[in-house]
Short mmCIF file of C-alpha atoms in Angstrom, two decimals:
data_model
loop_
_atom_site.label_atom_id
_atom_site.label_comp_id
_atom_site.label_asym_id
_atom_site.label_seq_id
_atom_site.Cartn_x
_atom_site.Cartn_y
_atom_site.Cartn_z
CA MET A 1 -16.36 47.39 -85.44
CA THR A 2 -17.90 46.05 -82.62
CA ASP A 3 -19.98 44.24 -84.73
CA GLU A 4 -16.70 42.39 -85.67
CA ILE A 5 -15.40 42.06 -81.92
CA PHE A 6 -19.13 39.77 -80.95
CA MET A 7 -18.75 38.11 -84.29
CA ARG A 8 -15.43 36.77 -83.92
CA GLU A 9 -16.03 35.77 -80.42
CA ALA A 10 -19.01 33.67 -82.19
CA LEU A 11 -16.61 32.39 -84.31
CA ARG A 12 -13.72 31.67 -81.53
CA ILE A 13 -16.40 29.79 -79.75
CA ALA A 14 -18.02 26.87 -82.05
CA ARG A 15 -14.43 25.62 -82.53
CA HIS A 16 -14.56 24.25 -79.37
CA ALA A 17 -16.60 21.34 -80.72
CA GLU A 18 -14.77 20.91 -83.86
CA GLY A 19 -14.70 17.19 -85.18
CA ARG A 20 -17.63 16.48 -82.59
CA THR A 21 -20.50 17.75 -84.57
CA SER A 22 -20.60 16.00 -87.78
CA PRO A 23 -22.76 15.90 -90.22
CA ASN A 24 -24.03 19.32 -88.53
CA PRO A 25 -22.11 22.49 -88.70
CA LEU A 26 -19.67 23.73 -86.30
CA VAL A 27 -22.13 26.92 -84.47
CA GLY A 28 -20.87 29.88 -82.86
CA ALA A 29 -23.77 31.86 -80.51
CA VAL A 30 -22.96 35.56 -78.52
CA LEU A 31 -25.97 37.30 -76.61
CA VAL A 32 -25.07 41.02 -76.25
CA ARG A 33 -27.18 43.23 -73.90
CA ASP A 34 -26.27 46.98 -73.67
CA GLY A 35 -22.73 46.27 -75.34
CA LYS A 36 -21.52 43.20 -72.95
CA ILE A 37 -21.91 39.72 -73.49
CA VAL A 38 -24.85 37.79 -71.56
CA ALA A 39 -24.61 34.67 -73.02
CA GLU A 40 -22.60 32.02 -74.82
CA GLY A 41 -23.31 28.71 -76.58
CA TRP A 42 -22.09 26.88 -79.46
CA HIS A 43 -23.45 23.08 -81.26
CA ARG A 44 -21.87 20.48 -79.62
CA LYS A 45 -22.94 17.24 -81.43
CA ALA A 46 -25.97 16.04 -83.85
CA GLY A 47 -28.88 15.80 -82.27
CA THR A 48 -28.05 17.78 -79.00
CA PRO A 49 -28.95 21.71 -78.87
CA HIS A 50 -28.00 24.36 -81.15
CA ALA A 51 -25.46 26.98 -79.95
CA GLU A 52 -28.49 29.50 -80.35
CA ILE A 53 -30.39 27.33 -77.55
CA HIS A 54 -27.47 27.37 -75.38
CA ALA A 55 -27.11 30.38 -75.35
CA LEU A 56 -30.41 31.44 -74.40
CA ASN A 57 -30.89 29.26 -71.71
CA MET A 58 -28.23 30.60 -70.10
CA ALA A 59 -28.92 34.51 -70.51
CA GLY A 60 -33.45 33.69 -69.36
CA GLU A 61 -34.69 37.10 -69.31
CA LEU A 62 -31.72 39.13 -70.61
CA SER A 63 -32.61 37.74 -73.90
CA ARG A 64 -35.51 40.40 -74.73
CA GLY A 65 -34.12 42.87 -76.05
CA ALA A 66 -30.35 41.02 -77.03
CA THR A 67 -28.42 40.86 -80.41
CA LEU A 68 -27.31 38.07 -80.68
CA TYR A 69 -24.58 36.61 -82.76
CA VAL A 70 -24.31 33.86 -85.06
CA THR A 71 -21.72 31.74 -87.23
CA LEU A 72 -24.93 30.37 -88.80
CA GLU A 73 -28.42 31.38 -90.29
CA PRO A 74 -30.61 30.25 -87.46
CA CYS A 75 -32.47 26.33 -89.01
CA SER A 76 -36.35 26.93 -89.70
CA HIS A 77 -37.27 22.57 -89.66
CA PHE A 78 -37.51 20.34 -87.51
CA GLY A 79 -34.99 17.60 -87.19
CA ARG A 80 -33.28 16.14 -84.84
CA THR A 81 -33.66 18.92 -82.84
CA PRO A 82 -36.52 22.30 -82.97
CA PRO A 83 -36.38 24.74 -85.17
CA CYS A 84 -34.05 28.21 -83.48
CA ALA A 85 -35.81 30.72 -85.58
CA ARG A 86 -38.58 29.77 -83.15
CA ALA A 87 -37.17 29.70 -80.14
CA ILE A 88 -35.39 33.49 -81.21
CA VAL A 89 -38.67 35.11 -82.07
CA ASP A 90 -40.35 33.32 -78.75
CA ALA A 91 -36.71 34.61 -76.46
CA GLY A 92 -37.57 38.48 -77.99
CA ILE A 93 -34.13 38.79 -79.26
CA SER A 94 -34.58 42.12 -81.34
CA ARG A 95 -31.69 42.16 -83.96
CA VAL A 96 -29.65 39.12 -85.12
CA VAL A 97 -26.56 39.73 -86.73
CA ALA A 98 -25.40 35.83 -89.02
CA ALA A 99 -22.11 35.38 -90.66
CA MET A 100 -23.72 34.14 -93.60
CA SER A 101 -26.89 31.83 -94.62
CA ASP A 102 -27.18 28.17 -95.01
CA PRO A 103 -26.62 26.65 -98.19
CA ASN A 104 -28.93 24.20 -96.57
CA PRO A 105 -31.97 23.31 -98.78
CA GLN A 106 -34.18 22.91 -95.53
CA VAL A 107 -33.27 26.31 -94.37
CA ALA A 108 -31.52 28.10 -97.36
CA GLY A 109 -33.64 32.22 -95.89
CA ARG A 110 -36.09 30.54 -94.44
CA GLY A 111 -34.23 31.29 -90.97
CA PHE A 112 -34.17 34.71 -91.35
CA GLU A 113 -37.89 35.22 -93.33
CA ILE A 114 -39.01 33.73 -89.85
CA LEU A 115 -37.22 36.38 -87.62
CA ARG A 116 -37.67 39.59 -90.42
CA ALA A 117 -41.68 38.07 -90.08
CA ALA A 118 -41.28 38.95 -86.23
CA ASN A 119 -40.09 42.29 -86.65
CA ILE A 120 -36.22 41.10 -86.16
CA ALA A 121 -33.47 43.37 -87.24
CA VAL A 122 -31.20 41.22 -89.37
CA GLU A 123 -28.31 41.65 -90.87
CA VAL A 124 -26.28 38.81 -92.69
CA GLY A 125 -22.68 38.56 -94.12
CA LEU A 126 -20.34 39.51 -91.19
CA LEU A 127 -16.82 38.08 -91.83
CA GLU A 128 -18.68 35.69 -94.22
CA GLU A 129 -14.99 34.37 -95.36
CA GLU A 130 -14.30 33.23 -92.39
CA ALA A 131 -17.41 32.26 -91.58
CA ARG A 132 -16.92 29.55 -94.66
CA ARG A 133 -13.49 28.98 -93.67
CA LEU A 134 -15.08 27.17 -90.75
CA ASN A 135 -17.34 24.90 -92.56
CA GLU A 136 -15.65 24.04 -95.19
CA VAL A 137 -16.24 20.27 -94.33
CA PHE A 138 -20.12 21.16 -94.10
CA LEU A 139 -20.77 23.23 -96.80
CA LYS A 140 -19.15 20.71 -99.48
CA TRP A 141 -20.67 18.20 -97.92
CA VAL A 142 -24.61 19.88 -97.42
CA THR A 143 -23.80 21.33 -101.25
CA GLN A 144 -22.37 18.55 -103.40
CA LYS A 145 -23.09 15.15 -101.64
CA LEU A 146 -19.22 14.74 -101.59
CA PRO A 147 -17.05 14.95 -98.23
CA PHE A 148 -14.47 17.51 -97.95
CA VAL A 149 -10.83 15.49 -98.57
CA THR A 150 -8.00 16.65 -96.86
CA MET A 151 -4.50 15.11 -98.05
CA LYS A 152 -1.97 15.07 -95.45
CA PHE A 153 1.92 13.40 -95.73
CA ALA A 154 5.08 14.10 -94.25
CA CYS A 155 8.28 13.73 -96.09
CA SER A 156 12.18 15.08 -96.49
CA LEU A 157 13.76 18.57 -98.04
CA ASP A 158 13.64 16.48 -101.46
CA GLY A 159 10.38 14.83 -101.04
CA LYS A 160 11.08 11.60 -100.46
CA ILE A 161 8.19 9.69 -97.87
CA ALA A 162 10.90 7.06 -96.94
CA THR A 163 14.17 5.53 -97.44
CA VAL A 164 15.45 3.24 -100.65
CA ASP A 165 14.68 0.57 -98.29
CA GLY A 166 11.08 1.68 -96.38
CA GLU A 167 11.87 3.27 -93.49
CA SER A 168 9.69 5.89 -92.42
CA GLN A 169 9.68 6.62 -89.44
CA TRP A 170 9.98 9.13 -88.40
CA ILE A 171 10.90 11.46 -91.03
CA SER A 172 9.02 14.69 -89.38
CA GLY A 173 9.28 15.83 -85.75
CA MET A 174 7.21 15.45 -82.60
CA GLU A 175 5.25 18.02 -83.12
CA SER A 176 4.46 17.50 -86.63
CA ARG A 177 2.95 13.82 -85.35
CA LYS A 178 0.70 15.75 -82.58
CA PHE A 179 -0.38 17.51 -85.57
CA THR A 180 -1.22 14.50 -87.68
CA HIS A 181 -3.22 12.95 -84.75
CA ARG A 182 -5.25 16.26 -84.31
CA LEU A 183 -6.01 15.94 -87.78
CA ARG A 184 -7.20 12.42 -87.18
CA ASP A 185 -9.35 13.65 -84.06
CA ILE A 186 -11.35 15.77 -86.13
CA ASN A 187 -11.67 14.30 -89.11
CA ASP A 188 -14.60 11.67 -89.58
CA ALA A 189 -12.71 8.97 -91.42
CA ILE A 190 -8.73 8.20 -92.33
CA LEU A 191 -8.78 7.00 -95.92
CA VAL A 192 -5.64 4.55 -97.08
CA GLY A 193 -4.85 2.21 -99.51
CA VAL A 194 -4.52 -1.02 -99.46
CA GLY A 195 -0.20 -0.62 -99.88
CA THR A 196 0.24 1.53 -96.88
CA VAL A 197 -1.91 -2.04 -94.52
CA LEU A 198 0.42 -4.48 -96.46
CA ALA A 199 3.84 -2.78 -96.12
CA ASP A 200 2.77 -0.93 -92.40
CA ASN A 201 0.10 -2.97 -90.30
CA PRO A 202 -1.69 0.56 -88.45
CA SER A 203 -3.70 0.78 -86.34
CA LEU A 204 -4.89 4.15 -87.96
CA THR A 205 -6.30 5.65 -84.50
CA THR A 206 -5.72 9.20 -82.78
CA ARG A 207 -2.94 8.90 -79.49
CA LEU A 208 -4.34 12.21 -78.36
CA VAL A 209 -5.98 11.90 -74.27
CA ASN A 210 -9.97 12.17 -75.37
CA GLY A 211 -9.37 11.35 -78.60
CA LYS A 212 -11.61 10.32 -81.38
CA ASN A 213 -10.69 7.30 -83.30
CA PRO A 214 -11.76 7.80 -87.01
CA VAL A 215 -13.56 5.98 -89.41
CA ARG A 216 -10.57 3.94 -91.54
CA ILE A 217 -11.28 3.55 -94.67
CA ILE A 218 -9.07 1.17 -96.51
CA VAL A 219 -9.04 1.05 -100.48
CA ASP A 220 -8.28 -2.69 -101.21
CA SER A 221 -9.60 -3.60 -104.79
CA THR A 222 -8.93 -7.27 -104.26
CA CYS A 223 -9.34 -7.53 -100.39
CA ARG A 224 -5.45 -8.55 -100.03
CA THR A 225 -5.48 -7.25 -96.59
CA PRO A 226 -4.37 -10.33 -94.38
CA LEU A 227 -7.06 -11.17 -91.66
CA ASP A 228 -4.74 -10.70 -88.37
CA ALA A 229 -4.00 -6.85 -90.20
CA LYS A 230 -4.97 -4.37 -87.00
CA VAL A 231 -7.76 -2.46 -89.15
CA ILE A 232 -9.85 -5.70 -89.20
CA THR A 233 -8.72 -7.48 -85.71
CA ASP A 234 -7.93 -4.65 -82.77
CA GLY A 235 -11.67 -3.51 -82.79
CA GLN A 236 -10.46 0.18 -82.45
CA ALA A 237 -13.18 1.67 -84.75
CA ARG A 238 -15.14 1.71 -87.50
CA THR A 239 -13.77 -0.39 -90.49
CA ILE A 240 -14.97 0.05 -93.48
CA PHE A 241 -13.10 -1.91 -97.06
CA ALA A 242 -14.10 -0.24 -100.49
CA THR A 243 -13.63 -2.52 -103.27
CA THR A 244 -14.47 -4.06 -106.22
CA ALA A 245 -17.36 -6.40 -107.97
CA ASN A 246 -13.68 -8.43 -108.83
CA ALA A 247 -13.15 -9.36 -105.68
CA PRO A 248 -13.66 -12.71 -104.07
CA SER A 249 -16.86 -13.30 -101.81
CA GLU A 250 -14.78 -15.43 -99.52
CA LYS A 251 -12.92 -12.50 -98.60
CA ILE A 252 -15.70 -10.41 -98.63
CA SER A 253 -17.30 -13.02 -96.13
CA ALA A 254 -14.44 -13.19 -93.72
CA LEU A 255 -14.42 -10.00 -93.48
CA LYS A 256 -18.13 -9.30 -92.65
CA LYS A 257 -17.99 -12.03 -89.72
CA PHE A 258 -15.21 -9.11 -88.04
CA GLY A 259 -17.49 -6.62 -88.59
CA VAL A 260 -16.05 -5.05 -91.27
CA GLU A 261 -18.12 -2.91 -94.02
CA ILE A 262 -18.13 -3.26 -97.30
CA ILE A 263 -18.19 -0.58 -99.86
CA THR A 264 -18.40 -2.13 -103.77
CA ALA A 265 -17.08 0.89 -106.01
CA GLY A 266 -16.88 -0.31 -109.15
CA SER A 267 -16.11 -3.16 -111.24
CA GLY A 268 -13.37 -2.59 -112.92
CA GLU A 269 -9.28 -3.22 -112.18
CA ARG A 270 -9.43 -0.36 -109.55
CA VAL A 271 -11.95 0.92 -107.20
CA ASP A 272 -13.79 3.68 -108.44
CA LEU A 273 -12.80 6.30 -105.95
CA LYS A 274 -15.52 8.57 -107.00
CA ILE A 275 -18.15 6.53 -106.50
CA LEU A 276 -16.30 5.95 -102.91
CA MET A 277 -16.50 9.61 -102.02
CA HIS A 278 -20.55 10.17 -102.71
CA GLU A 279 -21.06 6.06 -100.79
CA LEU A 280 -19.22 7.67 -97.94
CA ALA A 281 -21.31 11.18 -97.94
CA VAL A 282 -23.88 8.66 -97.91
CA ARG A 283 -23.20 7.34 -94.67
CA GLU A 284 -22.96 10.56 -93.28
CA ILE A 285 -18.81 11.34 -93.61
CA THR A 286 -18.11 14.75 -94.03
CA SER A 287 -15.03 14.25 -93.73
CA VAL A 288 -11.95 12.28 -94.99
CA LEU A 289 -8.53 12.22 -94.15
CA VAL A 290 -5.92 10.59 -96.30
CA GLU A 291 -3.10 9.53 -95.00
CA GLY A 292 -1.63 7.11 -97.02
CA GLY A 293 1.27 5.94 -99.81
CA GLY A 294 1.93 7.74 -102.94
CA THR A 295 -0.17 6.08 -105.52
CA ILE A 296 -3.19 6.21 -103.84
CA HIS A 297 -2.64 10.21 -103.02
CA PHE A 298 -1.99 10.08 -107.08
CA ALA A 299 -5.17 8.45 -107.15
CA MET A 300 -7.32 10.86 -105.08
CA LEU A 301 -5.77 14.15 -106.92
CA ASN A 302 -5.72 12.88 -111.27
CA ALA A 303 -10.00 12.25 -109.92
CA GLY A 304 -10.43 15.78 -108.48
CA LEU A 305 -11.29 14.64 -105.40
CA VAL A 306 -8.46 16.40 -102.61
CA ASP A 307 -9.84 19.65 -101.12
CA LYS A 308 -6.90 20.77 -98.58
CA ILE A 309 -3.00 19.31 -98.32
CA PHE A 310 -0.66 19.73 -95.28
CA ALA A 311 2.45 18.46 -96.31
CA PHE A 312 4.85 18.35 -93.56
CA VAL A 313 8.68 19.04 -94.91
CA ALA A 314 11.08 17.91 -93.04
CA PRO A 315 15.25 19.43 -92.47
CA LYS A 316 16.64 15.76 -93.62
CA ILE A 317 17.85 14.86 -97.20
CA ILE A 318 17.26 11.15 -98.37
CA GLY A 319 18.14 10.70 -101.87
CA GLY A 320 17.75 7.92 -103.56
CA ALA A 321 16.00 7.84 -107.06
CA SER A 322 13.59 4.84 -105.95
CA ALA A 323 13.03 5.83 -102.75
CA LEU A 324 8.84 6.97 -102.60
CA THR A 325 7.76 10.40 -103.30
CA GLY A 326 4.35 11.85 -101.05
CA VAL A 327 2.60 11.16 -104.87
CA ALA A 328 3.15 9.15 -107.16
CA GLY A 329 1.42 7.11 -109.95
CA ALA A 330 1.63 7.63 -113.48
CA GLY A 331 2.17 11.97 -112.56
CA PHE A 332 0.87 14.56 -114.81
CA ALA A 333 2.64 14.81 -117.87
CA LYS A 334 2.52 18.65 -118.63
CA LEU A 335 3.03 21.39 -116.38
CA SER A 336 -0.82 22.61 -117.28
CA ASP A 337 -1.87 19.78 -115.53
CA THR A 338 -0.48 20.08 -112.52
CA VAL A 339 -2.13 20.49 -109.24
CA THR A 340 -1.95 23.81 -108.19
CA LEU A 341 -2.59 25.10 -104.87
CA LYS A 342 -4.91 28.30 -103.40
CA ASN A 343 -4.93 30.51 -100.42
CA PHE A 344 -0.83 28.72 -99.55
CA THR A 345 1.03 28.76 -96.11
CA ALA A 346 3.71 27.86 -94.47
CA GLU A 347 4.84 28.12 -90.78
CA LYS A 348 6.94 26.18 -88.62
CA ILE A 349 6.48 23.50 -86.32
CA GLY A 350 8.97 22.02 -84.52
CA ASP A 351 12.00 22.15 -86.88
CA ASP A 352 9.36 21.20 -89.42
CA PHE A 353 7.96 23.48 -91.96
CA LEU A 354 4.07 22.93 -92.48
CA LEU A 355 2.35 23.65 -96.01
CA THR A 356 -1.00 24.54 -96.22
CA GLY A 357 -3.57 24.73 -99.49
CA TYR A 358 -6.28 24.24 -100.76
CA VAL A 359 -6.50 22.65 -103.97
#
């Protein structure tokens, strides 16, 4: 039970850097000696010291004979920083309790091998499920070479995301919108379709104090977005246009003059979303928040690219057969083909309900 208390503390502090460590994982480390915490550390940003190093530096000589609780296997290779496993050996740690092994092929058990070779007691698997949830983004990116995709939308009680006249601001309440900006803050990128840009001319930025603006990804097969759109001109965030080989070369040249990056994903009429996701992963974009309209939402679901869904349901009834819904497109013809969520939860946020599930 004591081990679990210290590991939960390591998991808790790891979240201090949520949204800041990409493409690295979130990691927390707790050093315990004589039953008391003597130091803590968490990874803050790629290229900076890892969680274990922060804890070891804080503890100093108190590290000798101590137990290290860490949420992920200590690294064994020289990457942006030196290997943590060697530093743990040099510090004189006597026991390491890790929540899980690192699936990164550059580590994958080698960190534990270094520790055991130095006669350090190693235990693996404590609160592993919680640790895997903590790093669901990193785990998908490092094992599948794809970003973790979260879809978010706000709808009325009858499933509408806008009125028959297209009015959508605001269906959800203030607390729900704050949560949405937190999602933008912790994701590497935000993705919308060209329809959202044409209808709303959004900035797609994060309106939080010390918030981080995500990379803006616009799915626009033929580059219909006007050159005075905010996502092109405001300079608030890195912007990528996903298009096809059919997009006009002159429009692509004009976009590039504004500093917009272009990803050509396929040669058909529509952007190949699977190709796009692979291209984003290569660019070390590990998490994508899809916050567009019903068309892009269905396309992403139909392509099997969505991992998690946040749906805010407001206590409003809009009605109207032509009013837009959160997921549109062609739809699924058979119930057996529909998307079913697991680990489904519901919580109250302000006057709204937030429904969360994994695909």
